[in-house]
Short mmCIF file of C-alpha atoms in Angstrom, two decimals:
data_model
loop_
_atom_site.label_atom_id
_atom_site.label_comp_id
_atom_site.label_asym_id
_atom_site.label_seq_id
_atom_site.Cartn_x
_atom_site.Cartn_y
_atom_site.Cartn_z
CA MET A 1 45.25 58.55 -76.16
CA THR A 2 47.04 55.21 -76.35
CA ARG A 3 46.93 53.53 -79.72
CA GLN A 4 46.39 49.80 -80.12
CA LEU A 5 48.37 47.35 -82.21
CA LEU A 6 46.61 44.00 -82.16
CA VAL A 7 48.38 40.86 -83.39
CA LEU A 8 46.38 37.67 -83.96
CA GLY A 9 48.71 34.71 -83.56
CA ALA A 10 51.82 34.22 -81.41
CA GLY A 11 53.75 32.01 -83.79
CA THR A 12 56.96 32.96 -85.59
CA ALA A 13 55.67 36.07 -87.38
CA GLY A 14 53.39 37.38 -84.64
CA THR A 15 55.98 36.96 -81.88
CA MET A 16 58.75 38.63 -83.90
CA ILE A 17 56.53 41.57 -84.83
CA ALA A 18 55.38 42.16 -81.25
CA ASN A 19 58.95 41.98 -79.92
CA LYS A 20 60.54 44.16 -82.59
CA LEU A 21 57.85 46.81 -82.38
CA ARG A 22 57.79 46.80 -78.56
CA HIS A 23 61.40 47.95 -78.68
CA ARG A 24 60.69 50.64 -81.24
CA LEU A 25 57.28 52.02 -80.24
CA ASP A 26 56.87 54.38 -77.28
CA ALA A 27 55.28 52.37 -74.44
CA GLY A 28 53.14 55.33 -73.42
CA ALA A 29 51.77 55.84 -76.90
CA TRP A 30 51.25 52.27 -78.07
CA GLU A 31 49.84 49.16 -76.48
CA ILE A 32 50.69 45.87 -78.15
CA THR A 33 48.39 42.90 -77.61
CA VAL A 34 48.94 39.40 -78.96
CA VAL A 35 46.14 36.83 -79.05
CA ASP A 36 46.60 33.08 -79.38
CA ARG A 37 44.31 30.17 -78.61
CA ASP A 38 46.94 28.37 -76.51
CA ASP A 39 50.18 29.06 -74.68
CA LEU A 40 52.37 26.48 -76.39
CA HIS A 41 54.86 27.82 -78.95
CA PRO A 42 56.11 24.93 -81.07
CA TYR A 43 59.46 24.89 -82.84
CA GLN A 44 57.77 23.57 -85.95
CA PRO A 45 60.89 22.54 -87.91
CA GLY A 46 61.46 20.04 -85.09
CA TYR A 47 58.33 18.06 -86.00
CA LEU A 48 60.25 16.61 -88.96
CA PHE A 49 62.71 14.91 -86.61
CA LEU A 50 60.27 13.55 -84.02
CA PRO A 51 59.23 10.46 -86.05
CA PHE A 52 62.89 9.35 -86.19
CA GLY A 53 63.62 9.97 -82.53
CA ILE A 54 66.16 12.74 -83.30
CA TYR A 55 64.39 15.26 -81.07
CA THR A 56 62.54 14.57 -77.89
CA PRO A 57 59.13 16.19 -77.36
CA ASP A 58 60.43 18.52 -74.61
CA GLN A 59 62.84 20.16 -77.07
CA ILE A 60 59.95 21.32 -79.24
CA HIS A 61 57.67 23.42 -77.01
CA ARG A 62 57.99 26.56 -74.92
CA PRO A 63 55.29 28.82 -73.48
CA ARG A 64 54.18 31.48 -75.96
CA HIS A 65 53.94 34.24 -73.35
CA ALA A 66 57.56 33.68 -72.31
CA GLN A 67 58.75 34.47 -75.86
CA LEU A 68 57.11 37.89 -75.76
CA ALA A 69 58.97 41.02 -74.64
CA ASP A 70 58.01 42.82 -71.42
CA GLY A 71 55.21 45.25 -72.13
CA VAL A 72 53.46 43.03 -74.67
CA ARG A 73 50.06 41.86 -73.42
CA PHE A 74 49.27 38.18 -74.12
CA VAL A 75 45.64 37.11 -74.36
CA GLU A 76 44.89 33.39 -74.49
CA ALA A 77 41.61 33.10 -76.39
CA GLU A 78 40.05 31.96 -79.62
CA VAL A 79 39.17 34.66 -82.18
CA GLU A 80 35.50 34.73 -83.17
CA ARG A 81 35.73 37.35 -85.91
CA VAL A 82 37.30 40.57 -87.11
CA ASP A 83 34.91 43.45 -87.68
CA ALA A 84 37.01 45.48 -90.09
CA GLU A 85 34.50 48.33 -90.29
CA ALA A 86 34.39 48.76 -86.50
CA HIS A 87 38.16 48.09 -86.08
CA ARG A 88 37.31 45.51 -83.48
CA VAL A 89 38.02 41.82 -82.87
CA SER A 90 35.59 39.67 -80.93
CA LEU A 91 36.80 36.63 -79.04
CA THR A 92 34.74 33.48 -78.56
CA ASP A 93 34.58 34.17 -74.80
CA GLY A 94 32.71 37.41 -75.57
CA ARG A 95 35.57 39.84 -74.99
CA LEU A 96 36.08 42.66 -77.52
CA LEU A 97 39.45 44.09 -78.53
CA ASP A 98 39.63 47.40 -80.40
CA TYR A 99 42.55 48.15 -82.66
CA ASP A 100 44.14 50.96 -84.62
CA TYR A 101 46.17 48.47 -86.61
CA LEU A 102 45.63 44.73 -86.92
CA VAL A 103 48.20 42.11 -87.88
CA ILE A 104 46.78 38.72 -88.84
CA ALA A 105 49.51 36.16 -88.15
CA SER A 106 47.37 33.11 -87.56
CA GLY A 107 49.28 30.87 -89.93
CA THR A 108 48.05 27.84 -91.79
CA THR A 109 46.85 24.50 -90.46
CA PRO A 110 46.60 20.96 -91.83
CA ARG A 111 42.97 19.99 -92.41
CA PRO A 112 42.58 16.22 -92.75
CA ASP A 113 38.80 16.73 -92.51
CA GLN A 114 38.83 18.19 -96.03
CA THR A 115 39.67 14.90 -97.81
CA PRO A 116 37.00 12.19 -97.64
CA GLY A 117 38.27 9.06 -95.91
CA MET A 118 41.38 10.65 -94.39
CA LEU A 119 39.90 10.82 -90.90
CA GLY A 120 38.26 7.40 -91.30
CA SER A 121 39.11 4.08 -89.69
CA GLN A 122 42.84 4.27 -90.60
CA TRP A 123 43.63 7.74 -89.15
CA ARG A 124 46.61 7.40 -86.82
CA ARG A 125 46.49 3.60 -87.42
CA SER A 126 48.04 3.42 -90.88
CA ILE A 127 47.46 7.09 -91.93
CA PHE A 128 49.63 9.73 -90.26
CA ASP A 129 50.57 13.38 -90.57
CA PHE A 130 53.75 14.87 -89.11
CA TYR A 131 52.90 18.59 -89.21
CA THR A 132 51.30 18.35 -85.78
CA PHE A 133 52.93 17.37 -82.51
CA GLU A 134 50.43 14.55 -81.95
CA GLY A 135 50.81 13.30 -85.53
CA ALA A 136 54.61 13.30 -85.45
CA ASN A 137 54.66 11.40 -82.15
CA ALA A 138 52.09 8.85 -83.31
CA LEU A 139 54.12 8.34 -86.47
CA ALA A 140 57.26 7.70 -84.40
CA THR A 141 55.49 4.79 -82.74
CA ALA A 142 54.14 3.44 -86.04
CA LEU A 143 57.58 3.58 -87.70
CA GLN A 144 59.07 1.51 -84.88
CA GLY A 145 56.78 -1.36 -85.89
CA PHE A 146 57.17 -0.92 -89.66
CA ASP A 147 59.71 -3.21 -91.33
CA HIS A 148 58.19 -4.11 -94.69
CA GLY A 149 55.53 -3.01 -97.20
CA ARG A 150 54.59 0.15 -99.05
CA LEU A 151 55.38 3.47 -97.40
CA VAL A 152 53.63 6.29 -99.27
CA VAL A 153 54.46 9.96 -98.62
CA HIS A 154 51.70 12.16 -100.00
CA ILE A 155 50.94 15.86 -100.53
CA THR A 156 47.24 16.65 -100.85
CA GLU A 157 47.34 20.08 -102.46
CA MET A 158 49.62 23.10 -102.70
CA PRO A 159 50.36 25.45 -101.07
CA ILE A 160 51.57 23.77 -97.89
CA LYS A 161 53.61 24.96 -94.96
CA CYS A 162 57.31 24.23 -95.50
CA PRO A 163 57.00 22.72 -98.99
CA VAL A 164 60.37 20.93 -98.74
CA ALA A 165 59.47 19.00 -95.56
CA PRO A 166 57.69 16.11 -97.34
CA LEU A 167 60.84 15.49 -99.41
CA GLU A 168 63.00 15.77 -96.31
CA PHE A 169 60.78 13.26 -94.53
CA THR A 170 61.15 10.90 -97.50
CA PHE A 171 64.96 11.20 -97.54
CA LEU A 172 65.16 10.73 -93.77
CA ALA A 173 62.84 7.71 -93.97
CA ASP A 174 65.04 6.19 -96.68
CA ALA A 175 68.18 6.65 -94.56
CA TRP A 176 66.44 5.41 -91.42
CA LEU A 177 65.15 2.25 -93.15
CA HIS A 178 68.67 1.59 -94.46
CA GLU A 179 70.08 2.01 -90.98
CA ARG A 180 67.66 -0.58 -89.66
CA GLY A 181 68.54 -2.94 -92.52
CA VAL A 182 65.01 -3.15 -93.92
CA ARG A 183 65.15 -0.69 -96.82
CA ASP A 184 65.04 -3.49 -99.43
CA ARG A 185 61.79 -4.78 -97.92
CA VAL A 186 60.08 -1.40 -98.23
CA GLU A 187 58.69 0.24 -101.34
CA LEU A 188 58.96 3.99 -100.89
CA VAL A 189 56.62 6.17 -102.98
CA PHE A 190 56.39 9.98 -103.18
CA VAL A 191 52.97 11.21 -104.38
CA THR A 192 52.49 14.87 -105.34
CA PRO A 193 49.95 17.07 -107.14
CA LEU A 194 52.90 18.86 -108.77
CA PRO A 195 54.34 17.77 -112.13
CA GLY A 196 57.69 16.93 -110.45
CA ALA A 197 59.51 16.58 -107.13
CA PHE A 198 59.37 20.30 -106.34
CA THR A 199 57.93 23.51 -107.66
CA LYS A 200 60.88 25.31 -109.20
CA PRO A 201 62.52 23.74 -112.27
CA VAL A 202 66.20 23.65 -111.22
CA ALA A 203 65.43 22.39 -107.71
CA ALA A 204 62.76 20.00 -109.03
CA GLU A 205 65.26 18.37 -111.36
CA HIS A 206 67.97 18.15 -108.71
CA LEU A 207 65.63 16.80 -106.03
CA GLY A 208 63.98 14.49 -108.56
CA SER A 209 67.30 12.84 -109.34
CA MET A 210 67.93 12.50 -105.60
CA LEU A 211 64.69 10.50 -105.42
CA GLU A 212 65.80 8.33 -108.31
CA GLU A 213 69.23 7.63 -106.78
CA ARG A 214 67.45 6.41 -103.67
CA LYS A 215 65.01 4.24 -105.65
CA ILE A 216 62.06 6.26 -104.42
CA LEU A 217 59.13 6.09 -106.86
CA LEU A 218 57.65 9.45 -107.91
CA GLU A 219 53.94 9.70 -108.70
CA PRO A 220 53.39 13.24 -110.06
CA ASP A 221 50.20 15.14 -111.04
CA PHE A 222 48.16 13.22 -108.47
CA MET A 223 45.11 15.21 -107.35
CA ILE A 224 43.51 13.22 -104.56
CA GLU A 225 39.74 12.88 -104.46
CA ARG A 226 39.41 10.54 -101.49
CA ILE A 227 41.03 7.80 -99.46
CA ASP A 228 39.42 4.38 -99.56
CA ASP A 229 40.28 3.50 -95.98
CA GLU A 230 39.04 -0.08 -96.20
CA ALA A 231 41.20 -0.84 -99.23
CA LYS A 232 44.01 1.43 -97.88
CA THR A 233 44.23 3.20 -101.22
CA LEU A 234 44.55 6.80 -102.42
CA VAL A 235 42.11 7.59 -105.25
CA SER A 236 42.65 10.57 -107.57
CA TYR A 237 40.10 12.63 -109.50
CA ASP A 238 41.27 10.97 -112.70
CA GLU A 239 40.72 7.58 -111.05
CA ARG A 240 44.29 6.47 -110.46
CA GLU A 241 44.75 4.33 -107.34
CA ILE A 242 47.75 4.09 -105.05
CA PRO A 243 47.70 1.41 -102.35
CA PHE A 244 49.64 1.87 -99.10
CA ASP A 245 50.55 -0.04 -95.98
CA LEU A 246 51.71 3.09 -94.19
CA LEU A 247 50.62 6.52 -95.42
CA VAL A 248 52.32 9.73 -94.35
CA THR A 249 50.12 12.48 -95.74
CA ILE A 250 50.28 16.24 -95.73
CA PRO A 251 46.59 17.19 -95.55
CA LEU A 252 45.14 20.25 -97.27
CA ASN A 253 46.48 23.40 -95.58
CA MET A 254 44.08 26.24 -94.81
CA GLY A 255 44.23 29.58 -93.05
CA ALA A 256 42.28 30.19 -89.84
CA ASP A 257 38.51 29.81 -89.87
CA PHE A 258 38.00 33.24 -88.27
CA VAL A 259 39.53 34.77 -91.43
CA GLU A 260 36.75 33.12 -93.42
CA ARG A 261 34.07 34.09 -90.88
CA SER A 262 35.27 37.70 -91.10
CA GLY A 263 35.03 37.76 -94.90
CA LEU A 264 38.77 38.49 -95.16
CA GLY A 265 39.95 35.31 -96.87
CA ASP A 266 40.32 33.70 -100.28
CA GLU A 267 39.14 30.15 -101.09
CA LEU A 268 41.74 28.71 -98.67
CA ASN A 269 41.17 31.35 -95.94
CA TYR A 270 44.36 33.24 -96.78
CA VAL A 271 44.23 37.03 -96.60
CA PRO A 272 44.83 38.69 -99.99
CA VAL A 273 47.60 41.26 -99.51
CA ASN A 274 49.95 43.42 -101.52
CA LYS A 275 52.87 41.00 -101.93
CA HIS A 276 55.48 43.72 -101.33
CA THR A 277 53.97 45.43 -98.25
CA LEU A 278 51.71 42.67 -96.82
CA GLN A 279 48.93 45.25 -96.44
CA SER A 280 45.43 43.85 -96.91
CA LYS A 281 44.02 44.66 -100.33
CA ALA A 282 40.67 45.41 -98.69
CA HIS A 283 41.62 47.35 -95.51
CA ALA A 284 44.59 49.70 -95.11
CA ASP A 285 44.77 49.14 -91.34
CA ILE A 286 45.07 45.35 -91.65
CA PHE A 287 48.23 43.42 -92.50
CA ALA A 288 48.72 39.68 -92.86
CA VAL A 289 52.21 38.38 -92.16
CA GLY A 290 53.67 34.87 -92.27
CA ASP A 291 51.69 31.88 -93.52
CA ALA A 292 48.33 33.66 -93.11
CA SER A 293 48.69 35.77 -96.26
CA ASP A 294 48.30 34.78 -99.91
CA ILE A 295 51.77 35.93 -101.09
CA PRO A 296 53.19 33.69 -103.83
CA THR A 297 56.23 32.34 -102.02
CA SER A 298 56.85 29.46 -99.64
CA LYS A 299 54.90 29.26 -96.41
CA ALA A 300 57.98 29.04 -94.21
CA GLY A 301 59.60 30.50 -91.12
CA SER A 302 62.35 32.09 -93.21
CA VAL A 303 59.74 34.00 -95.23
CA ALA A 304 58.06 35.12 -92.00
CA HIS A 305 61.46 36.25 -90.71
CA PHE A 306 62.53 38.20 -93.81
CA SER A 307 59.11 39.75 -94.36
CA VAL A 308 58.84 40.85 -90.71
CA GLU A 309 62.04 42.87 -91.14
CA ILE A 310 60.47 44.77 -94.04
CA PHE A 311 57.09 45.05 -92.32
CA VAL A 312 58.46 46.60 -89.11
CA ASP A 313 60.27 49.43 -90.91
CA ASN A 314 57.26 50.03 -93.14
CA PHE A 315 54.92 50.11 -90.16
CA LEU A 316 56.99 52.80 -88.43
CA GLU A 317 56.83 54.88 -91.62
CA LEU A 318 53.10 54.33 -91.93
CA ILE A 319 52.25 55.50 -88.42
CA ALA A 320 54.52 58.51 -88.90
CA GLY A 321 52.31 59.47 -91.84
CA LYS A 322 54.97 58.65 -94.43
CA PRO A 323 54.70 56.35 -97.44
CA MET A 324 55.94 52.78 -96.88
CA THR A 325 59.26 52.44 -98.71
CA GLY A 326 60.20 48.81 -97.95
CA SER A 327 59.34 46.20 -100.53
CA PHE A 328 59.41 42.47 -99.72
CA ASP A 329 60.87 40.36 -102.55
CA GLY A 330 59.51 36.96 -101.48
CA HIS A 331 62.90 35.87 -100.10
CA ALA A 332 62.94 32.34 -98.67
CA ASN A 333 65.77 30.06 -97.70
CA CYS A 334 65.39 26.54 -96.46
CA PHE A 335 67.67 23.79 -95.28
CA ILE A 336 66.66 20.45 -96.76
CA GLU A 337 67.65 17.36 -94.81
CA SER A 338 68.74 14.62 -97.18
CA GLY A 339 69.54 11.83 -94.72
CA ASP A 340 72.86 10.43 -93.43
CA HIS A 341 73.63 13.65 -91.58
CA LYS A 342 73.70 15.72 -94.72
CA GLY A 343 71.55 18.54 -96.00
CA LEU A 344 71.04 21.04 -98.82
CA LEU A 345 70.26 24.72 -98.70
CA ILE A 346 68.04 26.57 -101.14
CA ASP A 347 67.61 30.36 -101.45
CA PHE A 348 65.03 32.02 -103.71
CA ASN A 349 62.45 34.79 -104.10
CA TYR A 350 59.39 35.80 -106.17
CA ASP A 351 61.43 36.16 -109.36
CA THR A 352 64.43 33.86 -109.03
CA GLU A 353 64.29 30.15 -108.41
CA PRO A 354 66.75 28.23 -106.19
CA LEU A 355 70.22 28.19 -107.72
CA THR A 356 73.56 26.57 -106.97
CA GLY A 357 76.34 28.62 -105.34
CA SER A 358 77.17 29.57 -101.76
CA TYR A 359 75.39 31.46 -98.95
CA PRO A 360 75.33 33.98 -97.36
CA LEU A 361 78.73 35.11 -98.66
CA PRO A 362 79.70 34.72 -102.33
CA LEU A 363 82.33 31.96 -102.73
CA ALA A 364 83.16 31.85 -99.00
CA GLY A 365 79.75 30.48 -98.03
CA PRO A 366 80.00 28.71 -95.66
CA MET A 367 76.78 27.11 -96.86
CA ALA A 368 76.69 25.38 -100.24
CA LEU A 369 73.48 25.92 -102.20
CA LEU A 370 71.59 23.00 -103.76
CA LYS A 371 74.33 20.58 -102.76
CA GLU A 372 74.37 17.91 -100.07
CA THR A 373 76.87 18.71 -97.33
CA ARG A 374 77.33 17.86 -93.68
CA ARG A 375 77.66 21.56 -92.86
CA ASN A 376 74.14 22.26 -94.15
CA HIS A 377 72.82 19.53 -91.86
CA LEU A 378 74.64 21.06 -88.89
CA GLY A 379 73.29 24.45 -89.91
CA LYS A 380 69.79 23.08 -89.71
CA LEU A 381 70.36 21.63 -86.25
CA ALA A 382 72.00 24.85 -85.01
CA PHE A 383 69.00 26.79 -86.16
CA ARG A 384 66.86 25.60 -83.23
CA TRP A 385 69.04 27.59 -80.81
CA ILE A 386 68.99 30.62 -83.11
CA TYR A 387 65.20 30.39 -83.36
CA TRP A 388 64.57 30.60 -79.60
CA ASN A 389 67.42 32.94 -78.70
CA VAL A 390 67.88 35.30 -81.62
CA LEU A 391 64.96 35.16 -84.03
CA LEU A 392 61.91 35.19 -81.74
CA PRO A 393 63.28 37.87 -79.36
CA GLY A 394 63.70 40.03 -82.46
CA ARG A 395 67.48 40.35 -82.18
CA PRO A 396 69.24 41.14 -85.45
CA LEU A 397 70.45 38.11 -87.38
CA PRO A 398 73.21 38.97 -89.84
CA LEU A 399 71.30 37.83 -92.90
CA PRO A 400 69.95 40.33 -95.43
CA ALA A 401 66.16 40.36 -95.82
CA HIS A 402 66.49 40.81 -99.57
CA MET A 403 67.83 37.99 -101.67
CA SER A 404 71.22 38.51 -103.26
CA MET A 405 72.44 37.04 -106.57
CA ALA A 406 76.11 37.31 -105.51
CA GLY A 407 77.88 33.97 -105.43
CA LYS A 408 75.11 32.19 -107.26
CA HIS A 409 75.33 30.36 -110.52
CA ALA A 410 72.48 31.27 -112.82
CA VAL A 411 71.13 28.53 -115.03
CA THR A 412 70.48 29.53 -118.61
CA ALA A 413 66.88 29.95 -119.67
CA ALA A 414 65.58 28.81 -116.35
CA THR A 415 66.12 31.75 -114.04
CA LYS A 416 62.60 33.06 -114.39
CA GLU A 417 59.84 31.31 -112.55
CA GLU A 418 57.09 30.15 -114.84
CA MET B 1 58.38 35.07 -128.57
CA PRO B 2 56.78 32.97 -131.30
CA VAL B 3 53.83 34.35 -133.21
CA THR B 4 51.22 31.98 -134.59
CA THR B 5 48.14 32.51 -136.73
CA MET B 6 44.86 31.56 -135.15
CA ALA B 7 41.26 32.65 -135.73
CA GLY B 8 42.54 34.42 -138.83
CA ARG B 9 45.03 36.72 -137.11
CA PRO B 10 48.55 36.70 -135.67
CA ILE B 11 48.65 35.70 -131.97
CA GLN B 12 51.64 35.92 -129.63
CA VAL B 13 52.32 32.74 -127.70
CA ASN B 14 55.08 31.30 -125.50
CA ASP B 15 57.06 28.11 -126.11
CA GLU B 16 54.23 25.97 -124.76
CA GLY B 17 51.62 27.72 -126.89
CA PHE B 18 50.03 29.77 -124.09
CA LEU B 19 48.95 33.28 -125.07
CA THR B 20 51.36 35.89 -123.75
CA ASP B 21 48.83 38.73 -124.02
CA ALA B 22 45.45 37.85 -122.52
CA ASP B 23 43.90 40.80 -124.36
CA GLU B 24 44.42 39.10 -127.72
CA TRP B 25 41.82 36.51 -126.71
CA ASP B 26 38.18 36.35 -127.74
CA GLU B 27 35.68 33.50 -127.63
CA ALA B 28 36.25 32.52 -131.25
CA LEU B 29 39.94 32.09 -130.47
CA GLY B 30 38.99 30.14 -127.32
CA ALA B 31 37.04 27.66 -129.42
CA GLU B 32 40.00 27.26 -131.77
CA LEU B 33 42.47 26.77 -128.88
CA ALA B 34 40.16 24.12 -127.42
CA ALA B 35 39.95 22.33 -130.76
CA ALA B 36 43.76 22.33 -130.92
CA ILE B 37 43.83 20.15 -127.78
CA GLY B 38 40.91 18.00 -128.88
CA ILE B 39 38.13 19.63 -126.84
CA THR B 40 34.77 20.69 -128.26
CA LEU B 41 33.44 23.39 -125.98
CA THR B 42 30.00 22.84 -124.43
CA ASP B 43 28.05 25.27 -122.22
CA GLU B 44 29.69 23.67 -119.19
CA HIS B 45 33.15 24.26 -120.61
CA TRP B 46 32.21 27.86 -121.30
CA LYS B 47 31.04 28.35 -117.73
CA ALA B 48 34.54 27.44 -116.54
CA ILE B 49 36.33 29.48 -119.21
CA ARG B 50 34.21 32.59 -118.58
CA PHE B 51 34.80 32.29 -114.85
CA LEU B 52 38.56 32.12 -115.46
CA ARG B 53 38.45 35.20 -117.70
CA GLU B 54 36.39 37.24 -115.23
CA ASP B 55 38.44 36.14 -112.24
CA PHE B 56 41.69 36.96 -114.04
CA ALA B 57 40.39 40.43 -114.87
CA GLU B 58 39.72 41.02 -111.15
CA GLN B 59 42.69 39.23 -109.57
CA GLY B 60 45.39 39.54 -112.21
CA GLU B 61 46.17 35.85 -111.79
CA THR B 62 44.92 32.59 -113.23
CA ALA B 63 42.55 30.81 -110.83
CA THR B 64 43.65 27.53 -109.29
CA LEU B 65 41.57 24.38 -109.70
CA ARG B 66 40.20 24.85 -106.19
CA ARG B 67 39.20 28.43 -106.95
CA VAL B 68 37.35 27.43 -110.15
CA SER B 69 35.62 24.75 -108.12
CA THR B 70 34.64 26.84 -105.07
CA ARG B 71 34.13 30.29 -106.60
CA GLY B 72 33.19 29.16 -110.11
CA GLU B 73 30.93 26.45 -108.67
CA ILE B 74 32.00 23.51 -110.81
CA PRO B 75 33.06 20.36 -108.91
CA VAL B 76 36.70 19.33 -109.36
CA LYS B 77 35.58 15.89 -110.51
CA ARG B 78 33.59 17.51 -113.31
CA LEU B 79 36.54 19.71 -114.31
CA PHE B 80 38.64 16.58 -114.73
CA GLU B 81 35.96 15.21 -117.07
CA LEU B 82 35.64 18.44 -119.05
CA PHE B 83 39.39 19.05 -119.37
CA PRO B 84 40.92 15.56 -118.99
CA GLN B 85 44.24 14.85 -117.23
CA LYS B 86 45.48 18.40 -116.60
CA PRO B 87 42.40 20.58 -116.13
CA THR B 88 44.18 23.59 -114.64
CA LYS B 89 46.66 23.83 -117.47
CA LYS B 90 44.11 23.08 -120.18
CA MET B 91 41.59 25.63 -118.89
CA ALA B 92 44.25 28.33 -118.76
CA TYR B 93 45.36 27.43 -122.28
CA VAL B 94 41.85 27.66 -123.71
CA ALA B 95 41.09 30.87 -121.79
CA GLY B 96 44.21 32.52 -123.20
CA LEU B 97 45.69 33.03 -119.72
CA PRO B 98 49.11 32.31 -118.24
CA LYS B 99 49.64 28.89 -116.75
CA PRO B 100 48.70 29.25 -113.05
CA ARG B 101 51.77 30.14 -111.02
CA GLY B 102 53.64 27.07 -109.91
CA CYS B 103 52.91 26.56 -106.27
CA VAL B 104 55.75 27.43 -103.99
#
């Protein structure tokens, strides 16, 4: 009898898993089905560039089904719930899908509805997000008409998808305002619930001084309670107030609502998993890969990519009745745009924070870690082609899934994450 | 690792004064840790601290502010009043737990 692998979500992780396993599972023995609520696969890193007119909207989207290998069934539907006991997923249109193994790859989504006042009178008037296609485009229009006042970039709560993107946006905004000759008429403020510019000490210090150099004000430890949309002010739980003329906010991020409805999620709808195998702590036949899980590393495409490599080999062992031998180390690496056609690269995992050095080859690089270079910026731009043509089809990319310490410069007493 | 004397016995702590072994904690020590940061524990404080201890025993990790609020059923606003300025850090300190993992 044919066995069923069901993947919920055709984003980065879900698409890669379906494609890699389609090539490695016998088509007669295994059916692979991928469910998504729409057929538009976004190149999400591109959203960062839309507000500044660097990418055009048509460079961002492709059909989801066209990214899937032949022999993978694509179902366009909304998931109602997962019945883990019955090994069955119900869709909101009433259809039922049985599974032998389930991969939850439904990602994380900005939820402006979770902060009082965010969706009030100022939403998409003076309050914008850029983690959605609509938000990034609306912000592009708003920026065109913005030449003076207080521009506030704000993170609601961690964790968020691509935690470096708010800083990148801030650096790009700084460079863009300079280019237009209005930077000295704009007060640029970066507001974060974290104690500093970023989460890991070495990177936080480095990125913090980059904010200072650019005269960008940092407002740390800011836990937002609400937005007073009439006064155009952010209000924190400890009653600090930050006024804005233009607010670019990263709303609370949450996993999919069906995860919550199915009783599979934590307080933010993320699926608790073993952080090395991505197997659900509650159900051995359920995995959560990509942003949908609760693993303690960045919610980022690079993490999805590296963890999929480990997952696929483990999955083949599992269905062969063997123990899973692969162990994901939380490896993430991210290009950080810093404006003026330069960028940084950071590389880290569960145990080691971002360090200086070179990547992927010790000394030779060619990418410099934690240092602004033009090559890192070009690397980021080149990645869009790699994403569509190498990564999503599941072709091998010559980067090791596990992080390496070779070529990196450890920093004394700070190599261990707190 | 530094060792300090609290509640009449030696306690292992890290550089910031957080307990490094959650098993060395008891409620008497909790009260003393709270006093050290200027907090007198009321029943409401204890509700939060006990939730953190129980949740840590189950999850192996210190609960975030949101988790204490949603699962421990104490509004965030109230947690800011009970443990002023840095409630997450202060609750973990008093409960003898590691600082919640830095978000990533």
